[in-house]
PDB file of C-alpha atoms in Angstrom:
ATOM      1  CA  UNK A   1       0.000   0.000   0.000  1.00 52.00           C
ATOM      2  CA  UNK A   2       1.358   3.308  -1.047  1.00 57.00           C
ATOM      3  CA  UNK A   3       1.146   6.059   1.497  1.00 56.00           C
ATOM      4  CA  UNK A   4       0.801   9.679   0.412  1.00 54.00           C
ATOM      5  CA  UNK A   5       3.789  11.812   1.026  1.00 53.00           C
ATOM      6  CA  UNK A   6       3.508  15.249   2.585  1.00 49.00           C
ATOM      7  CA  UNK A   7       6.036  17.802   1.605  1.00 52.00           C
ATOM      8  CA  UNK A   8       6.979  20.919   3.576  1.00 56.00           C
ATOM      9  CA  UNK A   9       5.898  23.842   1.425  1.00 56.00           C
ATOM     10  CA  UNK A  10       7.822  27.154   1.614  1.00 57.00           C
ATOM     11  CA  UNK A  11       6.184  29.792   3.807  1.00 57.00           C
ATOM     12  CA  UNK A  12       5.928  33.456   2.791  1.00 58.00           C
ATOM     13  CA  UNK A  13       5.859  36.630   4.946  1.00 59.00           C
ATOM     14  CA  UNK A  14       7.556  37.841   8.114  1.00 60.00           C
ATOM     15  CA  UNK A  15       7.530  36.553  11.566  1.00 73.00           C
ATOM     16  CA  UNK A  16       6.306  38.965  14.225  1.00 72.00           C
ATOM     17  CA  UNK A  17       9.847  39.610  15.392  1.00 76.00           C
ATOM     18  CA  UNK A  18      11.036  40.352  11.858  1.00 72.00           C
ATOM     19  CA  UNK A  19       8.139  42.770  11.360  1.00 74.00           C
ATOM     20  CA  UNK A  20       8.928  44.593  14.587  1.00 78.00           C
ATOM     21  CA  UNK A  21      12.581  44.920  13.557  1.00 78.00           C
ATOM     22  CA  UNK A  22      11.603  46.418  10.193  1.00 77.00           C
ATOM     23  CA  UNK A  23       9.245  48.897  11.881  1.00 82.00           C
ATOM     24  CA  UNK A  24      11.980  49.896  14.308  1.00 81.00           C
ATOM     25  CA  UNK A  25      14.448  50.472  11.452  1.00 80.00           C
ATOM     26  CA  UNK A  26      11.905  52.614   9.578  1.00 82.00           C
ATOM     27  CA  UNK A  27      11.215  54.647  12.721  1.00 79.00           C
ATOM     28  CA  UNK A  28      14.937  55.263  13.208  1.00 78.00           C
ATOM     29  CA  UNK A  29      15.335  56.353   9.574  1.00 75.00           C
ATOM     30  CA  UNK A  30      12.387  58.750   9.873  1.00 73.00           C
ATOM     31  CA  UNK A  31      13.870  60.147  13.066  1.00 73.00           C
ATOM     32  CA  UNK A  32      17.143  60.758  11.265  1.00 70.00           C
ATOM     33  CA  UNK A  33      15.591  62.200   8.110  1.00 65.00           C
ATOM     34  CA  UNK A  34      12.994  64.507   9.673  1.00 61.00           C
ATOM     35  CA  UNK A  35      15.489  67.059  11.058  1.00 63.00           C
ATOM     36  CA  UNK A  36      17.255  67.065   7.697  1.00 54.00           C
ATOM     37  CA  UNK A  37      13.962  67.716   5.892  1.00 53.00           C
ATOM     38  CA  UNK A  38      13.142  70.518   8.314  1.00 58.00           C
ATOM     39  CA  UNK A  39      16.559  72.068   7.755  1.00 58.00           C
ATOM     40  CA  UNK A  40      16.053  71.930   3.988  1.00 62.00           C
ATOM     41  CA  UNK A  41      12.642  73.582   4.335  1.00 70.00           C
ATOM     42  CA  UNK A  42      14.017  76.325   6.574  1.00 68.00           C
ATOM     43  CA  UNK A  43      16.946  76.890   4.210  1.00 73.00           C
ATOM     44  CA  UNK A  44      14.480  77.280   1.333  1.00 82.00           C
ATOM     45  CA  UNK A  45      12.297  79.618   3.393  1.00 84.00           C
ATOM     46  CA  UNK A  46      15.321  81.680   4.421  1.00 86.00           C
ATOM     47  CA  UNK A  47      16.435  81.984   0.796  1.00 90.00           C
ATOM     48  CA  UNK A  48      12.952  83.066  -0.288  1.00 92.00           C
ATOM     49  CA  UNK A  49      12.840  85.572   2.559  1.00 95.00           C
ATOM     50  CA  UNK A  50      16.183  87.023   1.486  1.00 95.00           C
ATOM     51  CA  UNK A  51      14.866  87.330  -2.053  1.00 95.00           C
ATOM     52  CA  UNK A  52      11.720  89.092  -0.790  1.00 96.00           C
ATOM     53  CA  UNK A  53      13.583  91.676   1.228  1.00 96.00           C
ATOM     54  CA  UNK A  54      16.063  92.221  -1.590  1.00 96.00           C
ATOM     55  CA  UNK A  55      13.172  92.920  -3.972  1.00 96.00           C
ATOM     56  CA  UNK A  56      11.765  95.412  -1.454  1.00 97.00           C
ATOM     57  CA  UNK A  57      15.123  97.165  -1.178  1.00 96.00           C
ATOM     58  CA  UNK A  58      15.529  97.320  -4.957  1.00 97.00           C
ATOM     59  CA  UNK A  59      11.965  98.633  -5.232  1.00 96.00           C
ATOM     60  CA  UNK A  60      12.904 101.470  -2.877  1.00 96.00           C
ATOM     61  CA  UNK A  61      15.899 102.296  -5.063  1.00 96.00           C
ATOM     62  CA  UNK A  62      13.663 102.388  -8.145  1.00 95.00           C
ATOM     63  CA  UNK A  63      11.234 104.623  -6.277  1.00 94.00           C
ATOM     64  CA  UNK A  64      14.112 106.978  -5.463  1.00 95.00           C
ATOM     65  CA  UNK A  65      15.149 107.019  -9.110  1.00 94.00           C
ATOM     66  CA  UNK A  66      11.621 108.076 -10.054  1.00 93.00           C
ATOM     67  CA  UNK A  67      10.896 110.677  -7.367  1.00 91.00           C
ATOM     68  CA  UNK A  68      14.338 111.753  -6.227  1.00 92.00           C
ATOM     69  CA  UNK A  69      13.874 110.505  -2.652  1.00 93.00           C
ATOM     70  CA  UNK A  70      12.979 107.337  -0.776  1.00 95.00           C
ATOM     71  CA  UNK A  71       9.390 106.819   0.390  1.00 92.00           C
ATOM     72  CA  UNK A  72       8.484 107.773   3.965  1.00 91.00           C
ATOM     73  CA  UNK A  73       8.591 105.371   6.866  1.00 90.00           C
ATOM     74  CA  UNK A  74       5.001 106.407   7.578  1.00 85.00           C
ATOM     75  CA  UNK A  75       2.998 109.139   5.930  1.00 80.00           C
ATOM     76  CA  UNK A  76       1.512 111.286   8.674  1.00 70.00           C
ATOM     77  CA  UNK A  77       1.169 115.054   8.930  1.00 54.00           C
ATOM     78  CA  UNK A  78       1.735 116.384  11.533  1.00 42.00           C
ATOM     79  CA  UNK A  79       4.479 114.243  13.069  1.00 35.00           C
ATOM     80  CA  UNK A  80       2.385 113.829  16.199  1.00 36.00           C
ATOM     81  CA  UNK A  81      -0.938 112.278  15.253  1.00 39.00           C
ATOM     82  CA  UNK A  82      -3.774 114.650  16.037  1.00 38.00           C
ATOM     83  CA  UNK A  83      -6.616 112.245  16.678  1.00 38.00           C
ATOM     84  CA  UNK A  84      -9.147 115.090  16.647  1.00 39.00           C
ATOM     85  CA  UNK A  85      -8.395 115.913  13.013  1.00 41.00           C
ATOM     86  CA  UNK A  86      -8.318 114.068   9.717  1.00 41.00           C
ATOM     87  CA  UNK A  87      -4.686 114.854   9.001  1.00 50.00           C
ATOM     88  CA  UNK A  88      -2.356 112.115   7.893  1.00 60.00           C
ATOM     89  CA  UNK A  89      -2.949 108.794   6.164  1.00 76.00           C
ATOM     90  CA  UNK A  90      -0.869 106.296   8.101  1.00 82.00           C
ATOM     91  CA  UNK A  91       0.223 104.358   5.018  1.00 87.00           C
ATOM     92  CA  UNK A  92       3.709 102.931   5.292  1.00 90.00           C
ATOM     93  CA  UNK A  93       6.746 102.407   3.123  1.00 94.00           C
ATOM     94  CA  UNK A  94       5.535  99.145   1.600  1.00 95.00           C
ATOM     95  CA  UNK A  95       2.380 100.805   0.264  1.00 93.00           C
ATOM     96  CA  UNK A  96       4.420 103.291  -1.770  1.00 92.00           C
ATOM     97  CA  UNK A  97       6.480 100.424  -3.179  1.00 95.00           C
ATOM     98  CA  UNK A  98       3.524  98.468  -4.579  1.00 95.00           C
ATOM     99  CA  UNK A  99       4.104  99.502  -8.234  1.00 94.00           C
ATOM    100  CA  UNK A 100       7.714  98.348  -7.959  1.00 95.00           C
ATOM    101  CA  UNK A 101       6.883  94.828  -6.724  1.00 95.00           C
ATOM    102  CA  UNK A 102       4.386  94.089  -9.512  1.00 93.00           C
ATOM    103  CA  UNK A 103       1.354  95.245  -7.519  1.00 94.00           C
ATOM    104  CA  UNK A 104       0.365  98.231  -9.640  1.00 94.00           C
ATOM    105  CA  UNK A 105      -3.238  97.028  -9.862  1.00 93.00           C
ATOM    106  CA  UNK A 106      -3.687  97.400  -6.099  1.00 93.00           C
ATOM    107  CA  UNK A 107      -1.792 100.694  -5.964  1.00 90.00           C
ATOM    108  CA  UNK A 108      -3.915 102.266  -8.709  1.00 90.00           C
ATOM    109  CA  UNK A 109      -7.093 101.550  -6.748  1.00 89.00           C
ATOM    110  CA  UNK A 110      -5.901 103.444  -3.681  1.00 85.00           C
ATOM    111  CA  UNK A 111      -7.347 106.933  -3.128  1.00 79.00           C
ATOM    112  CA  UNK A 112      -4.886 109.465  -4.517  1.00 76.00           C
ATOM    113  CA  UNK A 113      -4.984 111.377  -1.239  1.00 71.00           C
ATOM    114  CA  UNK A 114      -3.360 108.455   0.581  1.00 75.00           C
ATOM    115  CA  UNK A 115      -0.377 108.060  -1.705  1.00 72.00           C
ATOM    116  CA  UNK A 116       0.207 111.764  -2.342  1.00 70.00           C
ATOM    117  CA  UNK A 117       3.140 113.176  -0.414  1.00 65.00           C
ATOM    118  CA  UNK A 118       1.616 115.359   2.285  1.00 55.00           C
ATOM    119  CA  UNK A 119       2.835 118.691   3.517  1.00 58.00           C
ATOM    120  CA  UNK A 120       1.930 120.627   6.638  1.00 52.00           C
ATOM    121  CA  UNK A 121      -0.364 122.851   4.575  1.00 52.00           C
ATOM    122  CA  UNK A 122      -1.782 119.983   2.523  1.00 51.00           C
ATOM    123  CA  UNK A 123      -2.335 116.914   4.705  1.00 50.00           C
ATOM    124  CA  UNK A 124      -3.029 113.534   3.180  1.00 49.00           C
ATOM    125  CA  UNK A 125      -6.649 113.079   4.240  1.00 56.00           C
ATOM    126  CA  UNK A 126      -8.089 110.443   6.540  1.00 64.00           C
ATOM    127  CA  UNK A 127      -6.226 107.450   7.943  1.00 75.00           C
ATOM    128  CA  UNK A 128      -6.426 104.439   5.672  1.00 79.00           C
ATOM    129  CA  UNK A 129      -8.359 102.359   8.215  1.00 77.00           C
ATOM    130  CA  UNK A 130     -10.977 105.066   8.927  1.00 70.00           C
ATOM    131  CA  UNK A 131     -14.556 105.261   7.704  1.00 62.00           C
ATOM    132  CA  UNK A 132     -17.474 102.889   7.332  1.00 51.00           C
ATOM    133  CA  UNK A 133     -16.382 102.170   3.768  1.00 57.00           C
ATOM    134  CA  UNK A 134     -12.829 102.890   2.827  1.00 76.00           C
ATOM    135  CA  UNK A 135     -11.297 101.553  -0.408  1.00 82.00           C
ATOM    136  CA  UNK A 136      -7.863 101.487   1.192  1.00 84.00           C
ATOM    137  CA  UNK A 137      -9.094  99.318   4.065  1.00 86.00           C
ATOM    138  CA  UNK A 138     -10.624  96.898   1.575  1.00 87.00           C
ATOM    139  CA  UNK A 139      -7.388  96.721  -0.409  1.00 90.00           C
ATOM    140  CA  UNK A 140      -5.401  96.209   2.785  1.00 90.00           C
ATOM    141  CA  UNK A 141      -6.940  92.747   2.981  1.00 89.00           C
ATOM    142  CA  UNK A 142      -4.988  91.635  -0.103  1.00 91.00           C
ATOM    143  CA  UNK A 143      -2.230  89.132   0.607  1.00 91.00           C
ATOM    144  CA  UNK A 144       1.027  90.126  -1.079  1.00 94.00           C
ATOM    145  CA  UNK A 145       3.504  87.260  -1.283  1.00 93.00           C
ATOM    146  CA  UNK A 146       6.576  89.499  -1.534  1.00 95.00           C
ATOM    147  CA  UNK A 147       5.666  91.075   1.810  1.00 95.00           C
ATOM    148  CA  UNK A 148       5.377  87.755   3.655  1.00 93.00           C
ATOM    149  CA  UNK A 149       8.207  85.586   4.977  1.00 93.00           C
ATOM    150  CA  UNK A 150       7.498  81.880   4.333  1.00 91.00           C
ATOM    151  CA  UNK A 151       8.907  80.998   7.774  1.00 89.00           C
ATOM    152  CA  UNK A 152       6.121  82.914   9.494  1.00 88.00           C
ATOM    153  CA  UNK A 153       2.686  81.391   9.786  1.00 69.00           C
ATOM    154  CA  UNK A 154       1.106  84.832   9.419  1.00 65.00           C
ATOM    155  CA  UNK A 155      -2.207  83.255   8.497  1.00 61.00           C
ATOM    156  CA  UNK A 156      -2.856  82.475  12.138  1.00 69.00           C
ATOM    157  CA  UNK A 157      -5.085  84.996  13.860  1.00 73.00           C
ATOM    158  CA  UNK A 158      -3.351  87.023  16.585  1.00 84.00           C
ATOM    159  CA  UNK A 159      -5.104  86.877  19.926  1.00 84.00           C
ATOM    160  CA  UNK A 160      -4.958  90.634  20.646  1.00 87.00           C
ATOM    161  CA  UNK A 161      -4.877  92.425  17.318  1.00 86.00           C
ATOM    162  CA  UNK A 162      -3.223  93.515  14.094  1.00 88.00           C
ATOM    163  CA  UNK A 163      -1.042  96.623  14.114  1.00 90.00           C
ATOM    164  CA  UNK A 164      -2.225  99.219  11.617  1.00 88.00           C
ATOM    165  CA  UNK A 165       1.109 100.994  12.003  1.00 86.00           C
ATOM    166  CA  UNK A 166       4.151 101.194  14.249  1.00 89.00           C
ATOM    167  CA  UNK A 167       6.134 104.408  14.499  1.00 86.00           C
ATOM    168  CA  UNK A 168       8.540 106.475  16.594  1.00 87.00           C
ATOM    169  CA  UNK A 169       6.791 109.475  18.125  1.00 77.00           C
ATOM    170  CA  UNK A 170       9.470 112.044  17.425  1.00 65.00           C
ATOM    171  CA  UNK A 171      11.443 113.969  20.081  1.00 65.00           C
ATOM    172  CA  UNK A 172       9.777 112.054  22.917  1.00 67.00           C
ATOM    173  CA  UNK A 173      11.843 108.978  21.933  1.00 76.00           C
ATOM    174  CA  UNK A 174       8.738 106.834  22.285  1.00 83.00           C
ATOM    175  CA  UNK A 175       7.537 103.977  20.107  1.00 88.00           C
ATOM    176  CA  UNK A 176       3.835 103.410  19.620  1.00 85.00           C
ATOM    177  CA  UNK A 177       1.516 101.100  17.768  1.00 85.00           C
ATOM    178  CA  UNK A 178      -2.059 101.517  16.604  1.00 84.00           C
ATOM    179  CA  UNK A 179      -3.860  98.225  16.250  1.00 84.00           C
ATOM    180  CA  UNK A 180      -7.162  96.667  15.351  1.00 85.00           C
ATOM    181  CA  UNK A 181      -8.759  94.495  17.970  1.00 82.00           C
ATOM    182  CA  UNK A 182      -8.892  90.840  17.046  1.00 74.00           C
ATOM    183  CA  UNK A 183     -10.344  89.430  14.881  1.00 72.00           C
ATOM    184  CA  UNK A 184      -9.543  91.404  11.741  1.00 77.00           C
ATOM    185  CA  UNK A 185      -9.210  90.560   8.079  1.00 81.00           C
ATOM    186  CA  UNK A 186      -6.345  92.960   7.344  1.00 88.00           C
ATOM    187  CA  UNK A 187      -3.480  91.173   5.598  1.00 90.00           C
ATOM    188  CA  UNK A 188      -0.190  90.848   7.492  1.00 91.00           C
ATOM    189  CA  UNK A 189       3.339  91.700   6.440  1.00 92.00           C
ATOM    190  CA  UNK A 190       6.763  90.639   7.698  1.00 94.00           C
ATOM    191  CA  UNK A 191       9.046  93.470   6.619  1.00 96.00           C
ATOM    192  CA  UNK A 192       9.652  96.912   8.090  1.00 96.00           C
ATOM    193  CA  UNK A 193      11.622  99.951   7.053  1.00 96.00           C
ATOM    194  CA  UNK A 194      14.332 101.069   9.457  1.00 96.00           C
ATOM    195  CA  UNK A 195      14.331 104.436  11.219  1.00 94.00           C
ATOM    196  CA  UNK A 196      17.781 103.761  12.693  1.00 94.00           C
ATOM    197  CA  UNK A 197      18.251 104.015  16.434  1.00 94.00           C
ATOM    198  CA  UNK A 198      15.250 106.174  17.315  1.00 91.00           C
ATOM    199  CA  UNK A 199      14.351 108.043  14.094  1.00 89.00           C
ATOM    200  CA  UNK A 200      15.210 111.723  13.622  1.00 85.00           C
ATOM    201  CA  UNK A 201      15.860 112.503  17.270  1.00 82.00           C
ATOM    202  CA  UNK A 202      16.954 116.144  17.711  1.00 79.00           C
ATOM    203  CA  UNK A 203      20.209 115.684  19.592  1.00 83.00           C
ATOM    204  CA  UNK A 204      23.861 115.230  18.752  1.00 87.00           C
ATOM    205  CA  UNK A 205      24.076 111.576  19.832  1.00 88.00           C
ATOM    206  CA  UNK A 206      20.932 110.003  18.366  1.00 89.00           C
ATOM    207  CA  UNK A 207      20.562 112.422  15.459  1.00 89.00           C
ATOM    208  CA  UNK A 208      23.418 110.969  13.360  1.00 93.00           C
ATOM    209  CA  UNK A 209      22.079 107.462  14.110  1.00 94.00           C
ATOM    210  CA  UNK A 210      18.814 108.220  12.296  1.00 94.00           C
ATOM    211  CA  UNK A 211      17.936 105.713   9.584  1.00 95.00           C
ATOM    212  CA  UNK A 212      16.647 106.452   6.066  1.00 96.00           C
ATOM    213  CA  UNK A 213      12.961 105.921   6.898  1.00 95.00           C
ATOM    214  CA  UNK A 214      10.900 107.754   9.502  1.00 91.00           C
ATOM    215  CA  UNK A 215       7.615 109.652   9.726  1.00 87.00           C
ATOM    216  CA  UNK A 216       7.219 111.800   6.576  1.00 85.00           C
ATOM    217  CA  UNK A 217      10.856 111.261   5.574  1.00 90.00           C
ATOM    218  CA  UNK A 218      12.073 112.029   2.047  1.00 91.00           C
ATOM    219  CA  UNK A 219      15.643 110.748   2.211  1.00 94.00           C
ATOM    220  CA  UNK A 220      17.854 111.029  -0.855  1.00 96.00           C
ATOM    221  CA  UNK A 221      20.364 108.237  -1.399  1.00 96.00           C
ATOM    222  CA  UNK A 222      23.135 110.784  -1.950  1.00 95.00           C
ATOM    223  CA  UNK A 223      22.558 112.151   1.571  1.00 95.00           C
ATOM    224  CA  UNK A 224      23.336 108.793   3.216  1.00 96.00           C
ATOM    225  CA  UNK A 225      26.784 109.903   4.329  1.00 95.00           C
ATOM    226  CA  UNK A 226      27.873 106.514   5.700  1.00 95.00           C
ATOM    227  CA  UNK A 227      27.227 104.890   2.327  1.00 95.00           C
ATOM    228  CA  UNK A 228      24.281 102.837   1.125  1.00 96.00           C
ATOM    229  CA  UNK A 229      26.193  99.569   1.617  1.00 95.00           C
ATOM    230  CA  UNK A 230      26.663 100.380   5.314  1.00 95.00           C
ATOM    231  CA  UNK A 231      23.131 101.550   6.147  1.00 97.00           C
ATOM    232  CA  UNK A 232      20.187  99.276   6.933  1.00 97.00           C
ATOM    233  CA  UNK A 233      17.052  99.990   4.929  1.00 97.00           C
ATOM    234  CA  UNK A 234      14.697  97.130   5.787  1.00 97.00           C
ATOM    235  CA  UNK A 235      14.492  94.204   8.168  1.00 97.00           C
ATOM    236  CA  UNK A 236      12.187  91.396   9.155  1.00 96.00           C
ATOM    237  CA  UNK A 237       9.626  91.799  11.891  1.00 94.00           C
ATOM    238  CA  UNK A 238       6.902  89.646  13.393  1.00 92.00           C
ATOM    239  CA  UNK A 239       5.541  92.551  15.464  1.00 91.00           C
ATOM    240  CA  UNK A 240       5.465  89.847  18.082  1.00 88.00           C
ATOM    241  CA  UNK A 241       7.673  87.468  20.003  1.00 85.00           C
ATOM    242  CA  UNK A 242       9.042  84.546  18.011  1.00 82.00           C
ATOM    243  CA  UNK A 243       8.062  82.210  20.836  1.00 82.00           C
ATOM    244  CA  UNK A 244       4.769  81.282  22.440  1.00 80.00           C
ATOM    245  CA  UNK A 245       1.262  82.263  21.390  1.00 82.00           C
ATOM    246  CA  UNK A 246       0.815  84.810  18.608  1.00 87.00           C
ATOM    247  CA  UNK A 247      -0.424  88.043  20.217  1.00 89.00           C
ATOM    248  CA  UNK A 248       0.143  90.609  17.441  1.00 90.00           C
ATOM    249  CA  UNK A 249       0.812  90.792  13.723  1.00 90.00           C
ATOM    250  CA  UNK A 250       1.548  93.815  11.570  1.00 91.00           C
ATOM    251  CA  UNK A 251      -0.310  95.099   8.515  1.00 92.00           C
ATOM    252  CA  UNK A 252       1.651  95.690   5.320  1.00 93.00           C
ATOM    253  CA  UNK A 253      -0.591  98.662   4.405  1.00 91.00           C
ATOM    254  CA  UNK A 254       0.443 100.741   7.382  1.00 88.00           C
ATOM    255  CA  UNK A 255       3.685  98.906   7.552  1.00 80.00           C
ATOM    256  CA  UNK A 256       6.102  98.850  10.405  1.00 87.00           C
ATOM    257  CA  UNK A 257       8.725 101.537  10.755  1.00 93.00           C
ATOM    258  CA  UNK A 258      10.993  99.930  13.330  1.00 95.00           C
ATOM    259  CA  UNK A 259      13.767 101.328  15.547  1.00 95.00           C
ATOM    260  CA  UNK A 260      16.997  99.586  16.518  1.00 95.00           C
ATOM    261  CA  UNK A 261      17.290 101.186  19.954  1.00 93.00           C
ATOM    262  CA  UNK A 262      15.992  98.085  21.748  1.00 93.00           C
ATOM    263  CA  UNK A 263      18.450  95.781  19.983  1.00 94.00           C
ATOM    264  CA  UNK A 264      17.570  92.353  18.648  1.00 95.00           C
ATOM    265  CA  UNK A 265      16.459  90.407  21.726  1.00 93.00           C
ATOM    266  CA  UNK A 266      16.003  86.662  21.608  1.00 91.00           C
ATOM    267  CA  UNK A 267      13.093  86.060  21.821  1.00 91.00           C
ATOM    268  CA  UNK A 268      11.953  89.110  19.929  1.00 91.00           C
ATOM    269  CA  UNK A 269       9.311  91.648  20.904  1.00 92.00           C
ATOM    270  CA  UNK A 270       6.561  93.600  19.138  1.00 92.00           C
ATOM    271  CA  UNK A 271       8.768  96.693  19.132  1.00 92.00           C
ATOM    272  CA  UNK A 272      11.874  95.084  17.595  1.00 94.00           C
ATOM    273  CA  UNK A 273      12.957  93.479  14.370  1.00 95.00           C
ATOM    274  CA  UNK A 274      12.435  89.708  14.665  1.00 94.00           C
ATOM    275  CA  UNK A 275      11.960  86.511  12.670  1.00 93.00           C
ATOM    276  CA  UNK A 276      11.228  82.799  12.899  1.00 91.00           C
ATOM    277  CA  UNK A 277      14.566  81.935  11.283  1.00 92.00           C
ATOM    278  CA  UNK A 278      16.942  80.001  13.494  1.00 90.00           C
ATOM    279  CA  UNK A 279      19.397  82.407  15.088  1.00 92.00           C
ATOM    280  CA  UNK A 280      19.217  85.224  12.514  1.00 94.00           C
ATOM    281  CA  UNK A 281      17.123  88.085  11.145  1.00 96.00           C
ATOM    282  CA  UNK A 282      17.461  89.145   7.513  1.00 97.00           C
ATOM    283  CA  UNK A 283      18.238  92.792   6.777  1.00 97.00           C
ATOM    284  CA  UNK A 284      18.506  94.629   3.461  1.00 97.00           C
ATOM    285  CA  UNK A 285      20.893  97.535   3.140  1.00 97.00           C
ATOM    286  CA  UNK A 286      20.264 100.622   1.068  1.00 96.00           C
ATOM    287  CA  UNK A 287      22.363  99.327  -1.831  1.00 94.00           C
ATOM    288  CA  UNK A 288      20.130  96.262  -2.194  1.00 95.00           C
ATOM    289  CA  UNK A 289      22.486  93.823  -0.468  1.00 95.00           C
ATOM    290  CA  UNK A 290      21.035  91.393   2.092  1.00 96.00           C
ATOM    291  CA  UNK A 291      22.836  90.348   5.263  1.00 95.00           C
ATOM    292  CA  UNK A 292      21.664  88.184   8.166  1.00 95.00           C
ATOM    293  CA  UNK A 293      22.292  89.613  11.638  1.00 96.00           C
ATOM    294  CA  UNK A 294      22.329  87.358  14.674  1.00 95.00           C
ATOM    295  CA  UNK A 295      19.602  87.359  17.270  1.00 94.00           C
ATOM    296  CA  UNK A 296      20.525  88.316  20.815  1.00 93.00           C
ATOM    297  CA  UNK A 297      22.086  91.735  20.151  1.00 91.00           C
ATOM    298  CA  UNK A 298      22.209  93.698  23.423  1.00 82.00           C
ATOM    299  CA  UNK A 299      19.015  95.532  24.258  1.00 81.00           C
ATOM    300  CA  UNK A 300      20.575  98.435  26.162  1.00 79.00           C
ATOM    301  CA  UNK A 301      23.190 101.036  25.183  1.00 84.00           C
ATOM    302  CA  UNK A 302      26.781 100.369  26.155  1.00 82.00           C
ATOM    303  CA  UNK A 303      27.554  96.923  24.788  1.00 90.00           C
ATOM    304  CA  UNK A 304      29.846  96.757  21.725  1.00 93.00           C
ATOM    305  CA  UNK A 305      27.307  94.752  19.706  1.00 94.00           C
ATOM    306  CA  UNK A 306      24.613  97.347  20.497  1.00 94.00           C
ATOM    307  CA  UNK A 307      26.812 100.089  19.085  1.00 95.00           C
ATOM    308  CA  UNK A 308      27.658  97.978  16.022  1.00 95.00           C
ATOM    309  CA  UNK A 309      23.952  97.553  15.300  1.00 96.00           C
ATOM    310  CA  UNK A 310      23.243 101.276  15.728  1.00 95.00           C
ATOM    311  CA  UNK A 311      26.126 102.194  13.440  1.00 96.00           C
ATOM    312  CA  UNK A 312      24.746  99.815  10.822  1.00 96.00           C
ATOM    313  CA  UNK A 313      21.366 101.542  11.071  1.00 96.00           C
ATOM    314  CA  UNK A 314      22.561 105.161  11.153  1.00 95.00           C
ATOM    315  CA  UNK A 315      22.979 107.241   8.010  1.00 95.00           C
ATOM    316  CA  UNK A 316      25.563 109.762   9.142  1.00 94.00           C
ATOM    317  CA  UNK A 317      27.295 108.603  12.316  1.00 94.00           C
ATOM    318  CA  UNK A 318      30.657 108.331  10.561  1.00 93.00           C
ATOM    319  CA  UNK A 319      31.551 105.123  12.398  1.00 93.00           C
ATOM    320  CA  UNK A 320      32.981 101.907  10.964  1.00 91.00           C
ATOM    321  CA  UNK A 321      30.574  99.001  11.393  1.00 92.00           C
ATOM    322  CA  UNK A 322      32.184  95.975  13.068  1.00 92.00           C
ATOM    323  CA  UNK A 323      30.210  93.284  11.281  1.00 92.00           C
ATOM    324  CA  UNK A 324      31.893  90.499  13.248  1.00 92.00           C
ATOM    325  CA  UNK A 325      29.934  91.708  16.295  1.00 92.00           C
ATOM    326  CA  UNK A 326      26.734  91.218  14.307  1.00 92.00           C
ATOM    327  CA  UNK A 327      27.472  87.599  13.488  1.00 89.00           C
ATOM    328  CA  UNK A 328      28.686  88.162   9.927  1.00 69.00           C
TER     329      UNK A 328
END
C-alpha cells in the first residue's frame, strides 16, 4: 500500500519579530531624516525671505530714481498724530512700493490722497483704516507674497490684534503702535523699514544714528553719508515674540517703521525686528544687499554689539561698522 507523502511547502511573509525589527528600522530612519527635511525647508524659506527683502530694497531704489527721494517710513502730517483731526494717512513704506513689486493694480485703486506726499499745509486726508467704507481698508486685505516671509505662519489669527502701524513718536523717543482688535481681516506683512536708532531725534548723539525711513521722511540716497552699503534699509519683523502664542501681527498697508534702539532680543518683541529663522534676522541695506544679523544683540546702550547695530542703522554717524559683532 502506497502512502501519500507530505512535503513541507515554503512559507511566505515575516515573523512577528522580523516585522517589529523592520518597523523599528523605519522609525529610526524617519527620526534621522525629519530634522534634515526641516533644515532643507528652513533653508528654502530663508532663501525666499532674502529674495523678498532684496526685492523690497531694490523697489525702494527704483522709487528713489523716479521721485528723487525714498518713500516715507510712515505718511503722517503732523508728526504727532492729532486724533481730533483728519490729518495724515498712516500708510507705510511698503504701500508706496507696490508699483515696484508688480502690484500696480492694487496701488492704482488706492485713493490718490493716501499716496500723495503730504505737507503741513496739505495733509493727506483720513487714515487708511478710517470710515465705514474705505477703499484702502478693503485693499489692505490683499495678501502680497513678496511682503510675507514663508517661515512665518502669518495666516494664524493674533489673539490681541493687528497693528495698523508702528512708528517712533518724534522727540519724545517713544515707540507706539495703533492696532485693530482681534479678529480682523487685514493682511499681514513681515518686513519693516528702518528708522535707525530712534528716528530723527533732535540731539547730537541720536541724530546721526537716524535711519533712512521715519515719519514723513524724504531721504535722498546721496545724503546717506555713511554709504548705502553700510546703512540698513529694511528688516524682518513679526511685530510679536518669536516664541509662544501669537499676540500681534503687523499690517503691510500701514507697515512697520521699526527702531533699533531696543536691539535684537532673543526672543523678539513687538517693538523690535524679529523673525522665525533660526538664530538670525534678515536685513537689506540701502544698496540692495542682504545680510543676516544674529539674534541676541544687546538691548541696552553700552555693549559693543549694540553700538555695532546702531552704526549699521545710522545714516551719518561716521563710524565703521564691526560686522563680526553682528554675526557676519
